[in-house]
Coordinates of C-alpha atoms in Angstrom, one line a residue:
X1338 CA -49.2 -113.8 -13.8
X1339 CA -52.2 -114.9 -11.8
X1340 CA -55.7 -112.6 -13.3
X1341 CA -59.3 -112.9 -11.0
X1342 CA -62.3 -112.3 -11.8
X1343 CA -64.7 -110.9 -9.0
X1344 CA -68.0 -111.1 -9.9
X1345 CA -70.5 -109.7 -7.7
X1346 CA -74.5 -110.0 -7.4
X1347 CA -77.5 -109.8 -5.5
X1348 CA -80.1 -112.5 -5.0
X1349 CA -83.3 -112.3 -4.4
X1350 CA -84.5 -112.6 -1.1
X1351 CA -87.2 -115.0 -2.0
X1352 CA -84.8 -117.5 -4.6
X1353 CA -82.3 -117.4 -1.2
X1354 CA -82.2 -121.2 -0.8
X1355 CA -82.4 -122.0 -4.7
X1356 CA -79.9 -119.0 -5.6
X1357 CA -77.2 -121.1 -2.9
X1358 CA -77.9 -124.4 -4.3
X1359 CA -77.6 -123.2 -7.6
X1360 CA -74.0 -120.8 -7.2
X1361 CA -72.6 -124.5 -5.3
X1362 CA -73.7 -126.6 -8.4
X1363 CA -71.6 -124.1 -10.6
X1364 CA -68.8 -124.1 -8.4
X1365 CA -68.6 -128.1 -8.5
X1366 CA -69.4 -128.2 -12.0
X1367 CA -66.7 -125.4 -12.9
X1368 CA -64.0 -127.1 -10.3
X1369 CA -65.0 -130.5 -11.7
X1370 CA -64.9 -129.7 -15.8
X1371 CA -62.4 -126.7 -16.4
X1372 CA -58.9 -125.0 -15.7
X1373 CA -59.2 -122.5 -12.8
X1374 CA -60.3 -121.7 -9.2
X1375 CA -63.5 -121.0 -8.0
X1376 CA -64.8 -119.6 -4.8
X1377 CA -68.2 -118.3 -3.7
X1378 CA -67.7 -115.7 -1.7
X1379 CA -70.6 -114.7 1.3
X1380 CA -71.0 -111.5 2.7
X1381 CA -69.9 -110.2 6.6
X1382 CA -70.3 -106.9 6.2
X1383 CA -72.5 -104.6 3.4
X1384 CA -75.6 -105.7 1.4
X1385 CA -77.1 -109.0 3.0
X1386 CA -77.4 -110.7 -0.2
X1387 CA -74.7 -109.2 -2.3
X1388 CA -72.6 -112.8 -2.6
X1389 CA -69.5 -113.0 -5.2
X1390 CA -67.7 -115.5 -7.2
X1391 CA -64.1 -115.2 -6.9
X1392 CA -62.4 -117.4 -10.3
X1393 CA -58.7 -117.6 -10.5
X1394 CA -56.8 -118.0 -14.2
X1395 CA -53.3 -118.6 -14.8
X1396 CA -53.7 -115.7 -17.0
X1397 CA -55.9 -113.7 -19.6
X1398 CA -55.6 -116.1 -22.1
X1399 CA -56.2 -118.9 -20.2
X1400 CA -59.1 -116.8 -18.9
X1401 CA -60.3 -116.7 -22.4
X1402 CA -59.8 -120.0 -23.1
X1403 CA -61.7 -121.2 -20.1
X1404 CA -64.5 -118.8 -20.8
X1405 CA -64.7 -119.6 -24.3
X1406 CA -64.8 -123.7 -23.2
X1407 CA -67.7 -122.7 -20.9
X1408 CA -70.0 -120.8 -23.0
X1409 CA -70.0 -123.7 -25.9
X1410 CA -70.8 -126.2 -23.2
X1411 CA -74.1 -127.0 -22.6
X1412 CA -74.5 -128.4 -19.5
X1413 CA -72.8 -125.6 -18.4
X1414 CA -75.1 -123.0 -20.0
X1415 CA -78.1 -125.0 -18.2
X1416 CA -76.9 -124.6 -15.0
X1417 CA -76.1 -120.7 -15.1
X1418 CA -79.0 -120.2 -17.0
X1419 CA -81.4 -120.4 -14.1
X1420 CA -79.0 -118.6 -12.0
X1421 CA -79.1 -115.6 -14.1
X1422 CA -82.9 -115.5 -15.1
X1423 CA -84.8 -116.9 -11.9
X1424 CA -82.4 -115.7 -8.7
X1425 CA -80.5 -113.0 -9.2
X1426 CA -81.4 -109.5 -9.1
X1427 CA -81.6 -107.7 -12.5
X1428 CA -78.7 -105.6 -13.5
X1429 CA -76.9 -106.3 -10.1
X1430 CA -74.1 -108.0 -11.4
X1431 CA -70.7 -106.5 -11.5
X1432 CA -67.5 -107.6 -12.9
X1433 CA -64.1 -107.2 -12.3
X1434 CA -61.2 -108.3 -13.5
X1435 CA -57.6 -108.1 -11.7
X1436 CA -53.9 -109.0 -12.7
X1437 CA -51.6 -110.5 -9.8
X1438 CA -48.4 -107.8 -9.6
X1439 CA -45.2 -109.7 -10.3
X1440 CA -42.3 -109.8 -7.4
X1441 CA -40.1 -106.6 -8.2
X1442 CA -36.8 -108.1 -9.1
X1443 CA -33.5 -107.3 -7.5
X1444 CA -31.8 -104.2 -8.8
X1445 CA -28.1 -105.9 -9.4
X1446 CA -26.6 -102.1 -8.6
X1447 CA -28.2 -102.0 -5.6
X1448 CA -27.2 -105.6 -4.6
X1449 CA -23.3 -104.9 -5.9
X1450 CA -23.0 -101.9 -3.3
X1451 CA -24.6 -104.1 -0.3
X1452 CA -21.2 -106.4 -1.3

């Protein structure tokens, strides 16, 4: 079962251009170096400069592996580092984290009385 992570945040309107550069660099690095999916997600409607990082896990352990692989790297930790301290607003960040919902299975009763 499939788990995102939707992260969202706003970044300052004068650390626009670094803020971008910096959220692709993580992407590429993450993509590159771990386990998952990650897309930056830009906004169309709402906030202006509410953006989002979408990450896709095969699951919550693999999550936590993955997480767990990130934070003891630290090339890693240089790159968000800046991201977090120099272009995104204060306490605008907000996580959430989602489960895919299986397929419900056929009900063999059900399927019996169709025969």
């Amino acid at each position: 079962m499939s788990v995102y992570v939707h992260q969202t945040f706003v970044i300052k309107q004068d650390k626009f251009k670094d803020g971008i550069e910096n959220l692709r660099e993580i992407k590429k690095f993450r993509t590159e170096n771990y386990d998952h999916k990650v897309e930056i997600l830009t906004p169309i409607s709402g906030e202006d400069h509410t953006y989002a990082l979408l990450s896709i896990y095969e699951g919550l352990a693999e999550m936590e592996l993955q997480n767990k692989k990130m934070f003891e790297d630290e090339e890693y930790i240089e790159l968000i580092g800046p991201f977090f301290l120099e272009n995104i607003e204060q306490g605008s960040m907000y996580t959430q984290i989602y489960r895919s919902l299986s397929d419900r299975k056929p009900d063999k009763k059900k399927e019996k009385e169709k025969d």
